[in-house]
Coordinates of C-alpha atoms in Angstrom, one line a residue:
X1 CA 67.2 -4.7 15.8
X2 CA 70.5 -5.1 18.0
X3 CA 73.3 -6.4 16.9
X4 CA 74.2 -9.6 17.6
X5 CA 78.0 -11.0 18.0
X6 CA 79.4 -13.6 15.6
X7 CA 79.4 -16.6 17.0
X8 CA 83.3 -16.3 16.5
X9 CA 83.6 -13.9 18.9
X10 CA 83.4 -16.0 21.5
X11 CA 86.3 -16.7 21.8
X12 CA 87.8 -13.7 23.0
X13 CA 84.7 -14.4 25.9
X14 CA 87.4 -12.9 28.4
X15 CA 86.6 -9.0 27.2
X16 CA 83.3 -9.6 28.7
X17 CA 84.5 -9.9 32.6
X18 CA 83.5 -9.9 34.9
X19 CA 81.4 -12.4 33.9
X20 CA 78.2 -12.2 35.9
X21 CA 75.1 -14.0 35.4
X22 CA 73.5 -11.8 32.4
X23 CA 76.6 -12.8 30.5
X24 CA 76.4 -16.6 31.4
X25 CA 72.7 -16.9 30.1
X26 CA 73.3 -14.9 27.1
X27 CA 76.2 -16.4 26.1
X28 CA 76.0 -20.2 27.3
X29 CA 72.6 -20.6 28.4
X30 CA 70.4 -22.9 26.9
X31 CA 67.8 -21.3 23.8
X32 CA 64.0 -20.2 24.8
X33 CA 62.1 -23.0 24.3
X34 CA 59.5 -22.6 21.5
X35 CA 55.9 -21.0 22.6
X36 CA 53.5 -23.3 23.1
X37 CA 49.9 -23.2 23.2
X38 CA 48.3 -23.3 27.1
X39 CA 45.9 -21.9 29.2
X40 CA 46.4 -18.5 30.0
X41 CA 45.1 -17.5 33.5
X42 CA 44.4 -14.2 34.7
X43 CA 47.2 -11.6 35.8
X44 CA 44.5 -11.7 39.4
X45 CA 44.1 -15.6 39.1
X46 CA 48.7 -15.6 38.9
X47 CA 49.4 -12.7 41.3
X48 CA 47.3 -14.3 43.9
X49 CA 49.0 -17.4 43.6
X50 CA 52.0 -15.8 44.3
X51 CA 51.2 -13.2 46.9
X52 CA 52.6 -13.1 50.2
X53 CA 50.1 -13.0 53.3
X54 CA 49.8 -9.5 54.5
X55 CA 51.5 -10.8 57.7
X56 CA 54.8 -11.8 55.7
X57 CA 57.7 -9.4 56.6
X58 CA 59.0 -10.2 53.0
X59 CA 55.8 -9.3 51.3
X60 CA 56.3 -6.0 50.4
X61 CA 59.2 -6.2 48.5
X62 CA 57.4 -9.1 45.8
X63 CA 56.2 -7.7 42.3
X64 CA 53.3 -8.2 40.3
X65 CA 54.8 -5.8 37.2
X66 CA 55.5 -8.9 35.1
X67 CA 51.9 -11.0 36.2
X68 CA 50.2 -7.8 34.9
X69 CA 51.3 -8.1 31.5
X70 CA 48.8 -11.5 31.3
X71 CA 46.1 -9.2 30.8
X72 CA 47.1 -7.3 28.2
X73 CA 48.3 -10.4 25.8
X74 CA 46.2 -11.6 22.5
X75 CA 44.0 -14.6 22.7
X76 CA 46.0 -16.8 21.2
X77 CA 49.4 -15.8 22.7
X78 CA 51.6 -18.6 23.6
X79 CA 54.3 -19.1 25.8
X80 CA 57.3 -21.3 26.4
X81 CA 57.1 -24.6 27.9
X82 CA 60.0 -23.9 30.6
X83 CA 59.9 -27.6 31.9
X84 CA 62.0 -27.9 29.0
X85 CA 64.8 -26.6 30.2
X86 CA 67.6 -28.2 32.0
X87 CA 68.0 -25.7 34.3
X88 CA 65.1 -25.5 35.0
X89 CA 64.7 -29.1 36.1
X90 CA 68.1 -28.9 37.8
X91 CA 67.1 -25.8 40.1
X92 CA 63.8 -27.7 41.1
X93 CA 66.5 -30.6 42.1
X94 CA 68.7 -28.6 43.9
X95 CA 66.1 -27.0 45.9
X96 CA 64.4 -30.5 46.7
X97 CA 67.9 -31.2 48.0
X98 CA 68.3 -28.1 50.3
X99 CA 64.9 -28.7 51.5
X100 CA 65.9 -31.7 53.1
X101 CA 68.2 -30.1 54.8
X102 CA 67.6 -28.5 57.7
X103 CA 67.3 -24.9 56.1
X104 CA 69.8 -22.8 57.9
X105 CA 68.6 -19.8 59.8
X106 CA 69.3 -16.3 59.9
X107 CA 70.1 -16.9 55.4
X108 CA 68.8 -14.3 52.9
X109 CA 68.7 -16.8 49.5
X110 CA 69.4 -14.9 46.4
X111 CA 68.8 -17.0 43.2
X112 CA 69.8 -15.3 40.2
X113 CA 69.3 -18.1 37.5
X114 CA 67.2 -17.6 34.4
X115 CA 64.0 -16.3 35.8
X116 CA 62.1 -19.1 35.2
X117 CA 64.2 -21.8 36.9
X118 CA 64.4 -19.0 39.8
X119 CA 60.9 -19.7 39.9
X120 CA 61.0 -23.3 39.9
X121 CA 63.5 -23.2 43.0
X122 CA 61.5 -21.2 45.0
X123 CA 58.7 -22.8 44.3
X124 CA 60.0 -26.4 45.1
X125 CA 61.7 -25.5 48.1
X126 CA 58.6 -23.8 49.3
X127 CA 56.8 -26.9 48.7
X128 CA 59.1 -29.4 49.9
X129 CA 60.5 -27.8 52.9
X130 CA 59.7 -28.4 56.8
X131 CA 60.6 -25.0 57.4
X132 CA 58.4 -21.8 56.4
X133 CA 59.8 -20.2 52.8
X134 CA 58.7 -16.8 51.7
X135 CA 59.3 -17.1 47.8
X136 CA 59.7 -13.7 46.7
X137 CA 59.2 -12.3 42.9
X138 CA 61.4 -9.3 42.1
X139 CA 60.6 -9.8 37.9
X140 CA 59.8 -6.0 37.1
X141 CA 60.0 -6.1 33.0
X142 CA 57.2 -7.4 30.5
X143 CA 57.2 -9.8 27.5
X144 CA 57.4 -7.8 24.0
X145 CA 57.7 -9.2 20.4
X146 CA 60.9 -7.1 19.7
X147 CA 61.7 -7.2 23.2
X148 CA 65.8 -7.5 24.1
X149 CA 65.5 -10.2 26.8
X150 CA 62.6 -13.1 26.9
X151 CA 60.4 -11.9 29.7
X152 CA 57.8 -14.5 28.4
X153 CA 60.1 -17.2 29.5
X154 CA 59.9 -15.9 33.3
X155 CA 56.5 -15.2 33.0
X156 CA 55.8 -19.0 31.9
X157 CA 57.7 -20.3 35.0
X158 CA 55.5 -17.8 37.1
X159 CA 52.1 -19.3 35.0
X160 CA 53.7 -23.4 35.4
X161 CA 55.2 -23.2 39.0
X162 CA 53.2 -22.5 41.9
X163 CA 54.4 -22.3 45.7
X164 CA 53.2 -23.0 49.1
X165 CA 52.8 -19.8 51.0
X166 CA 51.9 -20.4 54.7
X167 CA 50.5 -18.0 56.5
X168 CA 52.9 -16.6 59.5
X169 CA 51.5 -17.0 63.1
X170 CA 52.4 -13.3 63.5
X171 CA 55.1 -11.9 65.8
X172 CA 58.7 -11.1 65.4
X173 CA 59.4 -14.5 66.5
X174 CA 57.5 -16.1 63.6
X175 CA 59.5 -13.7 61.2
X176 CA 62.4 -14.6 62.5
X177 CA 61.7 -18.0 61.4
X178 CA 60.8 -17.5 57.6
X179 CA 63.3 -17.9 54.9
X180 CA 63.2 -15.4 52.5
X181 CA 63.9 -16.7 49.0
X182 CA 64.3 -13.6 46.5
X183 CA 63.9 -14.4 42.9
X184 CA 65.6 -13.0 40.0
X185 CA 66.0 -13.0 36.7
X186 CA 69.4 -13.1 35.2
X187 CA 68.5 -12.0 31.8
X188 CA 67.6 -8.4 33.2
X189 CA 70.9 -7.0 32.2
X190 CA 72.1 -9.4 29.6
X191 CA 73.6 -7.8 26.3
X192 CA 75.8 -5.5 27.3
X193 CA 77.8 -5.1 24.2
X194 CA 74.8 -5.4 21.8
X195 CA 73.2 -1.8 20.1
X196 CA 70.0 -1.5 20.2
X197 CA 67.6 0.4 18.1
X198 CA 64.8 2.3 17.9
X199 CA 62.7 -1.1 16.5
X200 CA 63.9 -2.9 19.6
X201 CA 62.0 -2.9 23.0
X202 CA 65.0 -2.9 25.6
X203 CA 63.1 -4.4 28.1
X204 CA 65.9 -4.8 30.5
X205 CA 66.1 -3.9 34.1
X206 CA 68.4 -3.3 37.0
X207 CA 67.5 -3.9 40.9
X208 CA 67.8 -0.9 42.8
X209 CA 68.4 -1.0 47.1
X210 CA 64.9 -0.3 47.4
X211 CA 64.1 -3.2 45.8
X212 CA 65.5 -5.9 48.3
X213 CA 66.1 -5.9 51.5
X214 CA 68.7 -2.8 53.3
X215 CA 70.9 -4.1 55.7
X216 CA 69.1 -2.7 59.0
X217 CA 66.4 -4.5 58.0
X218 CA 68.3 -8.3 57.4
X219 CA 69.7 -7.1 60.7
X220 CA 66.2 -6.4 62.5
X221 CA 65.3 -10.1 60.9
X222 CA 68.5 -12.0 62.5
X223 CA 70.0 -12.5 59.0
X224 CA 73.6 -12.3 59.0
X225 CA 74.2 -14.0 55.7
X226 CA 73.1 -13.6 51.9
X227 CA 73.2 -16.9 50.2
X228 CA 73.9 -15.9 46.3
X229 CA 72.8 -19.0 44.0
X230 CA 73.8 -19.1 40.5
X231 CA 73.5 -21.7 37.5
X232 CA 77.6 -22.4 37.2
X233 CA 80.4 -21.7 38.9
X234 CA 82.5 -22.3 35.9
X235 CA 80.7 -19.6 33.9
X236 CA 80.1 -16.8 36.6
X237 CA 83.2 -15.2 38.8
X238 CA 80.7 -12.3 39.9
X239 CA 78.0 -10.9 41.5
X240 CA 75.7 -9.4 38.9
X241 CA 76.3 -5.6 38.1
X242 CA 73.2 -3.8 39.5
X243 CA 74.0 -5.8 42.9
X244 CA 77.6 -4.6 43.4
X245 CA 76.6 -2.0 45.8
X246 CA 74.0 -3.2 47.5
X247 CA 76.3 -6.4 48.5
X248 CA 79.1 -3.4 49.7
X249 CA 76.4 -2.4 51.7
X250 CA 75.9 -6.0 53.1
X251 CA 79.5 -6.2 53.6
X252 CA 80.0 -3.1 55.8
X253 CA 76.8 -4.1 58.5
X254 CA 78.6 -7.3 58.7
X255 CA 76.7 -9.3 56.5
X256 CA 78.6 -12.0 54.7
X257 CA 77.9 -13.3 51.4
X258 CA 78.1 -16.8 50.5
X259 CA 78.1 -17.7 46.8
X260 CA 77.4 -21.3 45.6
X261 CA 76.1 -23.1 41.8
X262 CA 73.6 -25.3 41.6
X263 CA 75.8 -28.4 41.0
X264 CA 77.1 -27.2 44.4
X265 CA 73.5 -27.0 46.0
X266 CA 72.4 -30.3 44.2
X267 CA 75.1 -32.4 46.8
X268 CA 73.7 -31.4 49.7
X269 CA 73.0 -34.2 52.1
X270 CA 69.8 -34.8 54.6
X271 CA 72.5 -34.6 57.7
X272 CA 74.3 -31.2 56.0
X273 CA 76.1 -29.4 58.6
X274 CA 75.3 -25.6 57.1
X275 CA 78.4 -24.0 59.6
X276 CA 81.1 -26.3 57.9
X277 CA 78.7 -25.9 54.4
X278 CA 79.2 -22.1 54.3
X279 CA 83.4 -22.8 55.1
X280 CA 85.0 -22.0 51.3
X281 CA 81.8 -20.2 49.8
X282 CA 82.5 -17.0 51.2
X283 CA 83.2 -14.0 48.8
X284 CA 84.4 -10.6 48.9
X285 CA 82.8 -8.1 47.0
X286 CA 84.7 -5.1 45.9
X287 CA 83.7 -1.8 44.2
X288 CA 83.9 -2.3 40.9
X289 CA 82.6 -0.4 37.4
X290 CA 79.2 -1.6 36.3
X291 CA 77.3 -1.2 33.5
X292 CA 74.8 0.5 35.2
X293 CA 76.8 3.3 35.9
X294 CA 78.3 3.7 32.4
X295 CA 76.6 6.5 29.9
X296 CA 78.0 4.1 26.8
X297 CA 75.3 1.6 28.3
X298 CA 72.2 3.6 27.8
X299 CA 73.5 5.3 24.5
X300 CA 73.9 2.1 23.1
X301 CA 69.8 1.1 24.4
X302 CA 67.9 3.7 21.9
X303 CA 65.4 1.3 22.5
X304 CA 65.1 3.2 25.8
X305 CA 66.8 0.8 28.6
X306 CA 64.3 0.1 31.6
X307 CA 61.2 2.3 30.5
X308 CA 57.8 0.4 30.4
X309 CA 55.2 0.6 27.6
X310 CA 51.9 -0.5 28.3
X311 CA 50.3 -1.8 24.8
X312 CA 49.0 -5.1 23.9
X313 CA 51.1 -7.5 22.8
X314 CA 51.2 -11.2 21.6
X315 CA 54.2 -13.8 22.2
X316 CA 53.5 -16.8 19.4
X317 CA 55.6 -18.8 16.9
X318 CA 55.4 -15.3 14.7
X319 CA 56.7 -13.3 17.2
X320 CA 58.9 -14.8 19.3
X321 CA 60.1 -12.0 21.6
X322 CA 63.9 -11.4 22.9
X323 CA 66.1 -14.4 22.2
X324 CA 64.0 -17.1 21.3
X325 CA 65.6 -18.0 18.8
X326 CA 68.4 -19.5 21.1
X327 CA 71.5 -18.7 23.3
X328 CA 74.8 -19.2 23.2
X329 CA 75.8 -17.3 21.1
X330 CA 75.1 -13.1 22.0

């Protein structure tokens, strides 16, 4: 299996800067709840739940690779109860907050939290708000007994949570008046440091520009700004690796980014003014080194970093899968 840092180690936390989301969950976040037995719906009954009407702009760009796995767990598989979670409860808070706001226009919202309190933000603010919210899932990993990272805990939020997808009017108008709410998953490149073997499925992933939105086409839909949500400002000075460039690219069509906490998002008012909001959240990204583009990354994953194995597999109190066990502590 990977190696996991002493719990010692920690305290030389600075060698892992930047610190980006991956490293705050895997590091400070709270432990995978224990699985739980629950009904298991269909990978069709979940995917349909979450599918964007054809006439959604922001349709194509949601994923169905994690919903799939569904159909290929054991009959007694169980998963986490995510509702467990703090953060999960205080993502669901902050975006009952912003949705009584009157949701600014012409904002991508990237919420890179745990994937499973993602979920439960998009999926409340969908819900609660006046205004029309595209909740879109970008989760393209699957659960695994020895996997690295608990995709079962994302998939649970995606199997508890379920949003309100409204059906667009049609016309570039009506686009124009969605808000696009991406989801991800910060666990997809946590571990950086860790080795992995060849017992271990590395079930991590990174986002590529095909994956969200390219700037000419935030452009075409009147968005001039990318509102980047993580769990704690205190933990996180960074945009996550694998979104280094495609915020450059952001950047240089003019496209501001705005990054905020959920503390942050949690004391928003009903009478918010979003202009003087955005004043002091701005941040510039610079090129920077990622992981992604380091070889000593992807020798270190022997357990083959990002590929996909389709086999059946079972996520119970015998098999935990990824870090179950707990966080905090590598």
């Amino acid at each position: 299996m990977r190696r996991v840092l002493p719990l010692a180690l920690l305290s030389a936390a600075c060698s892992l800067r930047p610190w980006t989301p991956s490293v705050s969950v895997a590091y400070w976040g709270e432990p995978v709840p224990p699985p739980r037995a629950m009904p298991l719906p269909s990978a069709a009954t979940v995917s349909e739940r979450w599918r964007l009407p054809t006439e959604d702009p922001w349709g194509r760009y949601s994923k169905v690779t994690l919903l799939t796995s569904l159909d290929s767990m054991a009959p007694d598989s169980e998963l986490p109860d995510v509702r467990d979670l703090e953060v999960v409860r205080e993502a669901a808070d902050a975006a009952h907050h912003v949705a009584q706001t009157a949701l600014p226009k012409g904002v991508l919202w990237l919420v890179d939290l745990r994937g499973a309190a993602s979920v439960a933000f998009g999926a409340t603010l969908s819900l609660r708000a006046a205004a029309p919210v595209s909740p879109v899932l970008t989760f393209n990993n699957w659960p695994d007994a020895s996997g690295m990272v608990p995709a079962e805990e994302t998939l649970a939020g995606c199997v508890q949570f379920a949003p309100k997808l409204d059906r667009p009017a049609g016309g570039a108008a009506d686009a124009l008046e969605r808000h696009p709410v991406f989801m991800l998953d910060s666990w997809r490149l946590a571990y950086r440091d860790d080795e992995v073997d060849e017992d271990t499925y590395d079930n991590r992933y990174g986002l590529g520009a095909a994956d969200l939105p390219s700037p000419e086409a935030l452009r075409e839909a009147g968005i001039s700004r990318v509102m980047y949500v993580v769990e704690d400002l205190d933990d996180t000075d960074k945009e996550e690796d694998d979104l280094n460039g495609i915020f450059l690219a952001y950047q240089a069509h003019g496209i501001g980014i705005y990054m905020v906490d959920l503390k942050w998002l949690r004391g928003l008012e009903r009478d918010t003014s979003w202009p003087r909001a955005f004043v002091g959240r701005a941040m510039w990204v610079r090129p920077r080194v990622t992981i992604l583009s380091s070889p000593w990354f992807y020798q270190r994953s022997l357990g083959g970093f990002g590929g996909f194995r389709a086999r059946p597999i079972h996520v119970g109190p015998s098999s935990p899968g990824g870090r179950s066990g707990g966080g905090g502590g590598g």
